Coordinates of N, CA and C in Angstrom, one line a residue:
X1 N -39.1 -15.2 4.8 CA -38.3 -16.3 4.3 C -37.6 -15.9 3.0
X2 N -36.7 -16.1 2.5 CA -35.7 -16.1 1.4 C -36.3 -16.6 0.3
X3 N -36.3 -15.8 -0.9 CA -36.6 -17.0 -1.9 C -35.5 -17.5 -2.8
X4 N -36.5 -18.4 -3.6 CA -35.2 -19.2 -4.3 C -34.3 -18.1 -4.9
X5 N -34.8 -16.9 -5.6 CA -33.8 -16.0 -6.3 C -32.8 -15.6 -5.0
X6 N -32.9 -15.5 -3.8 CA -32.2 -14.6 -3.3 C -31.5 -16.0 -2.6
X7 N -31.6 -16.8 -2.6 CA -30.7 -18.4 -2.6 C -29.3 -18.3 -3.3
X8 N -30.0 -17.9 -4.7 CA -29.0 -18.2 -5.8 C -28.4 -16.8 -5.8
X9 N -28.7 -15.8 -5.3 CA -27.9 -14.3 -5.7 C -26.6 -14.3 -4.6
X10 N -25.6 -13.9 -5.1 CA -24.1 -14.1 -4.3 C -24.4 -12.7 -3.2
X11 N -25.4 -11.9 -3.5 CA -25.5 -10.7 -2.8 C -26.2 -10.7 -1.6
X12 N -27.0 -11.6 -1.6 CA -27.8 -12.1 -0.4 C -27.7 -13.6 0.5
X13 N -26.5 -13.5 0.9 CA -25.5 -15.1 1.6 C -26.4 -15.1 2.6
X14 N -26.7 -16.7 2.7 CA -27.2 -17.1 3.4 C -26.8 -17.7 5.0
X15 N -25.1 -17.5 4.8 CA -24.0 -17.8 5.8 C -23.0 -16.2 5.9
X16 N -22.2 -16.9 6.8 CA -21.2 -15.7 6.9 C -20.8 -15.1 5.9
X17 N -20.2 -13.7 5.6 CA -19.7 -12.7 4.8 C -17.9 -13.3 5.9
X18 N -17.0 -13.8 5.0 CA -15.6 -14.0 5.7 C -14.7 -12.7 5.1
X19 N -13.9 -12.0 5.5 CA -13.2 -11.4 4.9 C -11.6 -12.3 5.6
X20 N -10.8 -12.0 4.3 CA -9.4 -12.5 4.4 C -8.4 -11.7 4.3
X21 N -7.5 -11.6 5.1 CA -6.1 -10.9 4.4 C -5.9 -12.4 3.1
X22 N -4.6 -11.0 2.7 CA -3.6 -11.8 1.1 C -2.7 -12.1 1.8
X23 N -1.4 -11.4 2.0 CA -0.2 -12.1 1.7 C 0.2 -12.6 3.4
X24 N 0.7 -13.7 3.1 CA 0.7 -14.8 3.8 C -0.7 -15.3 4.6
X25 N -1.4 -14.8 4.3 CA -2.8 -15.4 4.9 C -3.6 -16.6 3.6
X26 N -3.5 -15.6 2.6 CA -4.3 -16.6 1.5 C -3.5 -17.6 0.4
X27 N -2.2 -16.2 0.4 CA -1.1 -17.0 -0.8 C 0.2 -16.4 0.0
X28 N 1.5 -17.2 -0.1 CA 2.6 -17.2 0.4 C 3.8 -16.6 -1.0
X29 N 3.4 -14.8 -0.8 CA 3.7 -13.7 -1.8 C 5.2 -13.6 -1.8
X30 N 6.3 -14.5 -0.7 CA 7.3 -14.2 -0.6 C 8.3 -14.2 -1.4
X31 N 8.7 -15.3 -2.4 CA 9.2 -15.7 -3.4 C 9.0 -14.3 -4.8
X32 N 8.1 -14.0 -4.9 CA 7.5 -12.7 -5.9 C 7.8 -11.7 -4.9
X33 N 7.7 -11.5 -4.1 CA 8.2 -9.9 -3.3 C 9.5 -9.7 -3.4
X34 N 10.0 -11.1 -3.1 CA 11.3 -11.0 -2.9 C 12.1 -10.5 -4.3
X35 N 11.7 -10.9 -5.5 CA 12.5 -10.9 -6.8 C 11.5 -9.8 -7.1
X36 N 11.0 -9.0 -6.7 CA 10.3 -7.8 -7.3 C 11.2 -6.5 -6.4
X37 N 11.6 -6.7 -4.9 CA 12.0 -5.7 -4.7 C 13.8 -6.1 -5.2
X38 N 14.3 -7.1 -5.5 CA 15.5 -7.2 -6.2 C 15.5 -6.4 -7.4
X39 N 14.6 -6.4 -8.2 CA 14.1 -6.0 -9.4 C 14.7 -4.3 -9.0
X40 N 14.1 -4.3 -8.1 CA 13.7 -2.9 -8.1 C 15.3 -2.0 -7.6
X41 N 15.8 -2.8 -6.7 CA 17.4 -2.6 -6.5 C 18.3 -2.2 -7.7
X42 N 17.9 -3.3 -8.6 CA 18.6 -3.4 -10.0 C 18.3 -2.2 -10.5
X43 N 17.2 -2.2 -10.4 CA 16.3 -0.6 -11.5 C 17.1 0.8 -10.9
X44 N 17.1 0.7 -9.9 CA 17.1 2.2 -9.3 C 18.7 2.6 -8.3
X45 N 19.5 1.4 -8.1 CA 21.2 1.4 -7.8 C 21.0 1.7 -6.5
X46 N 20.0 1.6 -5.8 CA 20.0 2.0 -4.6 C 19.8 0.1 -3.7
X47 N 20.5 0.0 -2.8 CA 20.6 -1.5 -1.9 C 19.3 -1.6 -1.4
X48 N 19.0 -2.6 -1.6 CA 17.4 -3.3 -0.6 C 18.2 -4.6 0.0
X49 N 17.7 -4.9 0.9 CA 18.0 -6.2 1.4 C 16.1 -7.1 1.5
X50 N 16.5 -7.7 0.4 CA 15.5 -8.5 0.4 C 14.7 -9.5 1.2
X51 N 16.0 -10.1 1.4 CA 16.0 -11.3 2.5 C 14.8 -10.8 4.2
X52 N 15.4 -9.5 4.4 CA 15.2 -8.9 5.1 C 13.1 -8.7 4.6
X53 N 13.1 -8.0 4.2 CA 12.0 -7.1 3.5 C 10.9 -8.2 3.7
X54 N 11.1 -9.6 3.3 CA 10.2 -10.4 3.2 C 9.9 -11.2 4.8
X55 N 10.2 -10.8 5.9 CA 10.3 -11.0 7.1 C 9.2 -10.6 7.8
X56 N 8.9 -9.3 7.1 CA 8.0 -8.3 8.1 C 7.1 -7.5 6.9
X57 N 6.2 -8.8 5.9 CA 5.0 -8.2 5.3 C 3.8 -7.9 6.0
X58 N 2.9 -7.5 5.4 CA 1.7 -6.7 6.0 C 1.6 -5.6 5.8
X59 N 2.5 -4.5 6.3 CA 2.1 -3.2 5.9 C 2.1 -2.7 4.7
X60 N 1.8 -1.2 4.9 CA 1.7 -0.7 3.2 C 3.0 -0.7 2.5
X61 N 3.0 -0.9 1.2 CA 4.3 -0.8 0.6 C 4.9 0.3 1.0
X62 N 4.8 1.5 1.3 CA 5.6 3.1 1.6 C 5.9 2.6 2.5
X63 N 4.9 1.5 3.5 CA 6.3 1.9 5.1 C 7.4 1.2 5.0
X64 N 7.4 -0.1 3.5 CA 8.5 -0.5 3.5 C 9.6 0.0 2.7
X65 N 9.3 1.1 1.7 CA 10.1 1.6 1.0 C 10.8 3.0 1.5
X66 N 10.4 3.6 3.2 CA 11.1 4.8 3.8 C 12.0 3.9 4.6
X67 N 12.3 2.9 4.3 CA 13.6 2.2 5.2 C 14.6 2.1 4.3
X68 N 14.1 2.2 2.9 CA 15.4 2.7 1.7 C 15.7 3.6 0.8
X69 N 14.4 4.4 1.0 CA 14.1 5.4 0.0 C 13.7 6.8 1.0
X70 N 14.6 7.9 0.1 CA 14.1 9.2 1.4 C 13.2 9.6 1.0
X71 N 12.3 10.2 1.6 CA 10.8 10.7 1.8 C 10.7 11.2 0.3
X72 N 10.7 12.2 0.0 CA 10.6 12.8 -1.4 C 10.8 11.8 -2.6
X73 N 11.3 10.4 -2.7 CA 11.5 9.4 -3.6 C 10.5 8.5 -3.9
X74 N 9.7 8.3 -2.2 CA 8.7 7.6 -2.4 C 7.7 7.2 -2.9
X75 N 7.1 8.0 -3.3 CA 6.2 7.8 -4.6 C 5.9 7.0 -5.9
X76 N 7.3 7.8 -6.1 CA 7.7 7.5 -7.7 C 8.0 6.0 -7.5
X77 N 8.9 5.6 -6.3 CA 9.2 4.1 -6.3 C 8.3 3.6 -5.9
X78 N 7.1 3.9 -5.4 CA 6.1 3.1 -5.0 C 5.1 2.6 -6.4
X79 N 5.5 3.8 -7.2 CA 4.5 3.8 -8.6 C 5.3 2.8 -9.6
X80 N 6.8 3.0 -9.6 CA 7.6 1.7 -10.2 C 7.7 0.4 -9.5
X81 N 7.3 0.1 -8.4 CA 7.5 -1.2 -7.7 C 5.6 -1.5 -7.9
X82 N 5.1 -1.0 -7.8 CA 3.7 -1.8 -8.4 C 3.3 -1.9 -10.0
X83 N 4.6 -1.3 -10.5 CA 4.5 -1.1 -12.3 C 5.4 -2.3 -12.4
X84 N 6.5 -2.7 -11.7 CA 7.2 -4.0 -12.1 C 6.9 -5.3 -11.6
X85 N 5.7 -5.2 -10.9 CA 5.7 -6.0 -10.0 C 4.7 -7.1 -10.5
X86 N 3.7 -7.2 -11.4 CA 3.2 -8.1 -12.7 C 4.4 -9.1 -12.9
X87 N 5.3 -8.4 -13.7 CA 6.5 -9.2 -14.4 C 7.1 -9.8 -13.5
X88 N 7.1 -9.3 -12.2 CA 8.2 -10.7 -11.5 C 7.2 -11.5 -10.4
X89 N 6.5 -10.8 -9.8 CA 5.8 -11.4 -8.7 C 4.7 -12.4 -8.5
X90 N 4.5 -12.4 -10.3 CA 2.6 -12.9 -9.8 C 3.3 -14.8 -10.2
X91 N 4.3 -15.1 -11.0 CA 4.2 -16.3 -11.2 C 5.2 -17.2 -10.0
X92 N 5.7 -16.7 -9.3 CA 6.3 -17.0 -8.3 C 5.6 -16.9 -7.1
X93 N 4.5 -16.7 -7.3 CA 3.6 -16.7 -6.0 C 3.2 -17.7 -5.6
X94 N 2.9 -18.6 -4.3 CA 2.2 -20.3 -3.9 C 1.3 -20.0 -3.2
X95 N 0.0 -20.5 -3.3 CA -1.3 -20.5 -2.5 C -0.6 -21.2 -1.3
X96 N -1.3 -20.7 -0.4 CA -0.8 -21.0 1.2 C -1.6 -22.6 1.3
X97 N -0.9 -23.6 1.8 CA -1.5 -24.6 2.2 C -3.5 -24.4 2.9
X98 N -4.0 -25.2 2.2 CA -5.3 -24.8 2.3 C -6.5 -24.1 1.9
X99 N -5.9 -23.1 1.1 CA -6.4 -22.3 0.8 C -7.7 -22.4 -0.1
X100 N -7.9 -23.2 -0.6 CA -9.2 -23.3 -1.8 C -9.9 -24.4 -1.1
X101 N -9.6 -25.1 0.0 CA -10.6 -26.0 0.7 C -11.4 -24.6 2.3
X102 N -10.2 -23.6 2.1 CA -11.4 -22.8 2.8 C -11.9 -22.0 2.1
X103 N -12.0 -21.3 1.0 CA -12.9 -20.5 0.0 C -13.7 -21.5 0.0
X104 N -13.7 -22.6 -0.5 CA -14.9 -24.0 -0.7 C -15.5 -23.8 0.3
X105 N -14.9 -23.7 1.9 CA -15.9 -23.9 2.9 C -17.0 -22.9 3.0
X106 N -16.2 -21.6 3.0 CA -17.0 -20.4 3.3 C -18.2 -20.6 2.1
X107 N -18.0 -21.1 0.6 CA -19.5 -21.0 -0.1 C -20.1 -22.0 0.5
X108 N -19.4 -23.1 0.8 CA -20.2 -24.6 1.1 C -21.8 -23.9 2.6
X109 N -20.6 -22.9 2.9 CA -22.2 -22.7 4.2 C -22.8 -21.8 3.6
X110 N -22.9 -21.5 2.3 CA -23.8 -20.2 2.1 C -23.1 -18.8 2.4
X111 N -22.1 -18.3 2.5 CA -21.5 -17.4 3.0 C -20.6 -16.8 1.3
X112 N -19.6 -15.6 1.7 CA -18.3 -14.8 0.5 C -17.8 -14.7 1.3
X113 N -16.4 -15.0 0.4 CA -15.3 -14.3 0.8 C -14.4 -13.6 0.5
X114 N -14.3 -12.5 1.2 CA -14.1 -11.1 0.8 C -12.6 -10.5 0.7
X115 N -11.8 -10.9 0.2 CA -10.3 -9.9 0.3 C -9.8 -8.5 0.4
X116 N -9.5 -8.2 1.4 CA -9.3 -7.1 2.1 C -7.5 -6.7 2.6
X117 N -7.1 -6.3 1.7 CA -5.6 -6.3 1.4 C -4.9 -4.7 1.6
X118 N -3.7 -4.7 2.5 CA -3.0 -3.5 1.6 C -2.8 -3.5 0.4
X119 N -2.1 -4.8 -0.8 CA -1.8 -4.5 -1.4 C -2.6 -3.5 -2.3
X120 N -1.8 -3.4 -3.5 CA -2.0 -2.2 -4.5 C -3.1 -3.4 -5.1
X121 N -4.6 -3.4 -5.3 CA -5.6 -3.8 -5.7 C -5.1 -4.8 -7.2
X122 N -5.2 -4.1 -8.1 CA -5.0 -4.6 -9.7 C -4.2 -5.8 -9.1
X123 N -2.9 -5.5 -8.9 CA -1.9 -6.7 -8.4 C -2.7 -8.0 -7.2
X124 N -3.5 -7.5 -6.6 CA -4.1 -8.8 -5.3 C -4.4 -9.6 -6.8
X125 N -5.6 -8.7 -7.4 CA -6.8 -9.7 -8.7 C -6.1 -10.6 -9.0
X126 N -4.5 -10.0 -9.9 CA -3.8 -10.8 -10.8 C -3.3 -12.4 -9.7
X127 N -2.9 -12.0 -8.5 CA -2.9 -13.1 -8.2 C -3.7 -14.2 -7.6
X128 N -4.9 -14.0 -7.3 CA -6.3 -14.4 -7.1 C -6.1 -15.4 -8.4
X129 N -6.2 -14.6 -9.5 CA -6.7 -15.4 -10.6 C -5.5 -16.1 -11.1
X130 N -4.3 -16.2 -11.0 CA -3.5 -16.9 -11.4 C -3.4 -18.1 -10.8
X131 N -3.7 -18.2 -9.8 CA -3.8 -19.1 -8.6 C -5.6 -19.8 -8.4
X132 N -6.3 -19.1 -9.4 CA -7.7 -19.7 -9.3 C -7.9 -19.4 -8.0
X133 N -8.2 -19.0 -6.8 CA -8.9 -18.1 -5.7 C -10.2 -17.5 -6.1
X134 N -11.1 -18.5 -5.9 CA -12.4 -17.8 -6.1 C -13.0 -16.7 -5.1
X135 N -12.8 -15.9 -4.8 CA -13.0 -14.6 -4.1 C -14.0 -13.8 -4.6
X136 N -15.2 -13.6 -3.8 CA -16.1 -13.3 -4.4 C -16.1 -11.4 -4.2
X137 N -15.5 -11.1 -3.7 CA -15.2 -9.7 -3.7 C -13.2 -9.2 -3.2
X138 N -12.8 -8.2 -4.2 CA -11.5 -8.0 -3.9 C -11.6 -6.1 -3.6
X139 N -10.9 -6.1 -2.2 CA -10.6 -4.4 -1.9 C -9.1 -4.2 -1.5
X140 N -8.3 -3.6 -2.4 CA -6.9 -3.2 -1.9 C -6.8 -2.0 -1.3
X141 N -5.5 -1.9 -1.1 CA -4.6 -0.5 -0.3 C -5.1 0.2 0.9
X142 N -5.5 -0.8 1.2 CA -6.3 -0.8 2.7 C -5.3 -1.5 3.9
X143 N -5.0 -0.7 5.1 CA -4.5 -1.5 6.4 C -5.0 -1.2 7.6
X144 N -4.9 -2.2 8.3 CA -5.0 -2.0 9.6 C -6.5 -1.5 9.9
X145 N -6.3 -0.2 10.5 CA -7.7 0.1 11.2 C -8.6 0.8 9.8
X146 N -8.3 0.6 8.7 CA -8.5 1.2 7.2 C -9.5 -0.1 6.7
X147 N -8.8 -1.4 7.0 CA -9.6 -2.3 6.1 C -11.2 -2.7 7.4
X148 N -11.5 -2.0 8.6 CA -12.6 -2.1 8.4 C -13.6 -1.4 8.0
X149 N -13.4 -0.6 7.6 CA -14.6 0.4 6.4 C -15.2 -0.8 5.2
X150 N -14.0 -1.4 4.9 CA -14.5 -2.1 4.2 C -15.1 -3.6 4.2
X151 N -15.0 -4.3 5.5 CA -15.4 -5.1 6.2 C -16.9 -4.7 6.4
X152 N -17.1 -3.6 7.0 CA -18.4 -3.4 7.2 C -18.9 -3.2 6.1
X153 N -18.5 -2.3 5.3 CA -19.7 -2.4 3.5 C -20.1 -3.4 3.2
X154 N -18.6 -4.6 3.2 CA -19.3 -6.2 2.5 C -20.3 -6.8 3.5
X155 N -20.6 -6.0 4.8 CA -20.8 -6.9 6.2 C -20.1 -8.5 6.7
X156 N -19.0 -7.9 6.7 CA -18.2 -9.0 7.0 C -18.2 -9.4 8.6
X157 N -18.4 -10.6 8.7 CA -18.8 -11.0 10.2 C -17.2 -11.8 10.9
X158 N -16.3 -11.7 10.1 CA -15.1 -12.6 10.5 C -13.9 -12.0 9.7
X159 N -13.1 -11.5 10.1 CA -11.8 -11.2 9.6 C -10.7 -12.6 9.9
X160 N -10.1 -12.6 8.8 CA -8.8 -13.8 9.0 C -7.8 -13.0 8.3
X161 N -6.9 -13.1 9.1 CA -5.0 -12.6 8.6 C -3.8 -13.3 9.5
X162 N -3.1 -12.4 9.0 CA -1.8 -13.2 9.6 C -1.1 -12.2 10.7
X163 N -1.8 -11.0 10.6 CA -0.7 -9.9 11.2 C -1.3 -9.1 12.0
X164 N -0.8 -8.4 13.7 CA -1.3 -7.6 14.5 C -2.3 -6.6 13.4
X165 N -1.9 -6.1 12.8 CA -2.9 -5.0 12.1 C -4.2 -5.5 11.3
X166 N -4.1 -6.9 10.9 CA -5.4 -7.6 10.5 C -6.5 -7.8 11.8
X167 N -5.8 -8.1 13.1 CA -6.7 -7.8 14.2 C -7.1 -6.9 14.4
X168 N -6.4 -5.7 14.1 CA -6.9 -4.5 14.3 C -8.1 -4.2 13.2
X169 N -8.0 -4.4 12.2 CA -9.2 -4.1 11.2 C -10.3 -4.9 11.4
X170 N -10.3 -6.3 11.8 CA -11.2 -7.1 12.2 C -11.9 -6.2 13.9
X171 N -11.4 -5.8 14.6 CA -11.8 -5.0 15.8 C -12.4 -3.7 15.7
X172 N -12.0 -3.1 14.3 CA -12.7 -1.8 13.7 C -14.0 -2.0 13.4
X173 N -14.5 -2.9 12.7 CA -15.7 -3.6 11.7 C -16.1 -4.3 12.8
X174 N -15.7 -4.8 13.9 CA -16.6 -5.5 15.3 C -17.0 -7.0 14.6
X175 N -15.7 -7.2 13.5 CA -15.9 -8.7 13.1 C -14.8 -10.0 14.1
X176 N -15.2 -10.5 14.1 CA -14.5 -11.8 15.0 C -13.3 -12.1 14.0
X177 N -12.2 -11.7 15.2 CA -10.7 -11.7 14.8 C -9.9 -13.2 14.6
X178 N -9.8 -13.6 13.3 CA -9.3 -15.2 13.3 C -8.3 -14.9 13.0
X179 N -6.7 -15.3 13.7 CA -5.4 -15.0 13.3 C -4.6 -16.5 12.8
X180 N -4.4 -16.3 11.9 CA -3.1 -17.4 11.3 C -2.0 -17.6 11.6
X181 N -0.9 -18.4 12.1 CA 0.4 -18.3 12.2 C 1.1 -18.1 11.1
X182 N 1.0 -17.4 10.1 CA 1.8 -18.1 9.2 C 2.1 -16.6 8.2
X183 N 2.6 -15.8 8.9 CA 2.9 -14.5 8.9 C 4.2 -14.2 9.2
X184 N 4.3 -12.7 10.2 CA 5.3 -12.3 10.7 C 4.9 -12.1 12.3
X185 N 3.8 -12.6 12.7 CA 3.6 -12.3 13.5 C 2.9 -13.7 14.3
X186 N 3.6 -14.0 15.6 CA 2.8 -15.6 15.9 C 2.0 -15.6 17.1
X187 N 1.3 -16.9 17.7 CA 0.3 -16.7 18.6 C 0.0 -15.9 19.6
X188 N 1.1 -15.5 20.5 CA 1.4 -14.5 21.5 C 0.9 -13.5 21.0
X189 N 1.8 -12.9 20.3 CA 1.2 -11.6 19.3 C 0.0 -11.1 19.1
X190 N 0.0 -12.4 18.3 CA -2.0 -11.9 17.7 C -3.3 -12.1 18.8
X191 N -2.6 -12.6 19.7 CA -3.9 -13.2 20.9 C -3.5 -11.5 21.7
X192 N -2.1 -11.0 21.9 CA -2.2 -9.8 22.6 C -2.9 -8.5 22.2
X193 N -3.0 -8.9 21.1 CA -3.6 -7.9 20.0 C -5.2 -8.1 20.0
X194 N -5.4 -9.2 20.4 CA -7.0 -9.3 20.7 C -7.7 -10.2 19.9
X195 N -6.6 -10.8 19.0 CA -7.7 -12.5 18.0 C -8.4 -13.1 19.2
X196 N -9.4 -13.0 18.7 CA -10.3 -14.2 19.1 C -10.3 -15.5 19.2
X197 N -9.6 -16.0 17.9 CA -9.2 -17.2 17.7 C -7.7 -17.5 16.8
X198 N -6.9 -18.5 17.1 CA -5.7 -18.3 16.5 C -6.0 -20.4 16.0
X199 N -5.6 -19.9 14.5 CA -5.2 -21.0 14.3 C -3.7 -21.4 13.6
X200 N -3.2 -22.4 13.4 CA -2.2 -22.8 12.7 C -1.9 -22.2 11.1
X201 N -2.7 -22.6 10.8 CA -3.1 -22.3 9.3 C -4.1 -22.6 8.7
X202 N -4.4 -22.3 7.3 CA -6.1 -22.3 7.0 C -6.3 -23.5 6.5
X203 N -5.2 -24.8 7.0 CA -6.1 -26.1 6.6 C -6.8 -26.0 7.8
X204 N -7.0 -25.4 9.0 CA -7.1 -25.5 9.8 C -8.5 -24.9 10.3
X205 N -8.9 -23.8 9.3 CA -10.2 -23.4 8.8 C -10.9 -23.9 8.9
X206 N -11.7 -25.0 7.3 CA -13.1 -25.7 7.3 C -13.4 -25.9 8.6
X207 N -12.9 -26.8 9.0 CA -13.6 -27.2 10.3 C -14.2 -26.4 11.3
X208 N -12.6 -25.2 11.5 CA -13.2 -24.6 12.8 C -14.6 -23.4 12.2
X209 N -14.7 -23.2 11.3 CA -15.9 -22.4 10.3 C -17.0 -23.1 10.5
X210 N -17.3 -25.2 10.4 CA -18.1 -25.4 10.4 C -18.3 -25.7 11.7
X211 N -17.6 -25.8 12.8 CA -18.4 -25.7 14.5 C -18.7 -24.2 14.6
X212 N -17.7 -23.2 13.9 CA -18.3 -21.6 14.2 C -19.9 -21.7 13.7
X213 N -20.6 -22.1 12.0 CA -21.6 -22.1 11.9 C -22.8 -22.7 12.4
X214 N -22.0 -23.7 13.3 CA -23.5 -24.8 13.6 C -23.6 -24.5 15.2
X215 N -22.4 -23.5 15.7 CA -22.9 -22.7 17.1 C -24.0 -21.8 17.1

């Protein structure tokens, strides 16, 4: 039996371990992406189409900067687009409908929840915390079949995202695949890809979390 100390220690949950994708899963990053990679147009004289850019998040920033930048550039712009990206991105960011009545859920059963993001790490925090997202563990620069290494360390028993490759990382870790509509990627998609469960969005969460825990 558990005792009271290991009740109260966040290290020993007495419910699910949830891991989450960020953008568009937890907070809707588009408005800040969008004026971050304008930023970066400005900076560097080379054309981005933004409009575009913010269509098809999820992956790592490089796969989206070899559609404007030649191979050898990459880097450096990848090192300036997460160096400017403070200054434009984090206050124009909006928590996704829902979002803090499911962090509430996941502690309400005893459980963490875990953020498991490509982005560039330092940058996820800033917007966690600007946005109050109580997240009880944050891991960036992770995708796809990458972010379940780290699913399994936190023992995460449930992945939630928005995008074919968040299934995929939830299928790596052998955690139960919950897909969101509210991505780039919609029901069809994510069910062909193998979600287990597809919901609307994460008002859509508490509930289905509290019939997942009381099964």
């Amino acid at each position: 039996m558990a005792s009271m100390a290991d009740l109260q220690d966040p290290t020993h949950p007495t419910g699910p371990t949830v891991g989450f994708d960020l953008d568009m899963t937890l907070i809707d990053s588009r408005p800040g992406i969008h004026a971050t990679w304008l930023a970066l147009s400005e900076r560097t004289g080379t054309y981005v189409d933004a409009d575009l850019v913010v269509t098809r998040l999820g992956p790592p920033l490089e796969t989206e900067l070899a559609h404007w930048f030649p191979a050898e550039r990459i880097p450096a712009m990848a090192d300036l687009y997460r160096e400017m990206y403070p200054t434009h991105a984090i206050t124009g960011t909006l928590p996704m409908p829902g979002v803090h009545e499911t962090i509430a859920a996941v502690h309400a059963a005893g459980g963490r929840a875990v953020v498991v993001t490509a982005k560039y790490e330092p940058n996820a925090k800033l917007h966690l915390q600007h946005l109050d997202i109580a997240a009880d563990a944050v891991v960036g620069n992770l995708w796809a079949e990458g972010k379940g290494e780290a699913l399994r360390e936190h023992g995460a028993s449930i992945y939630v995202g928005d995008h074919v490759g968040d299934v995929r990382g939830a299928r790596t870790a052998d955690a139960l695949s919950v897909g969101v509509t509210t991505g780039p990627c919609d029901a069809t998609e994510l069910r062909a890809a193998g979600a287990d469960v597809i919901l609307a969005d994460l008002t859509e969460f508490p509930a289905w979390l509290g019939r997942y825990v009381r099964a």
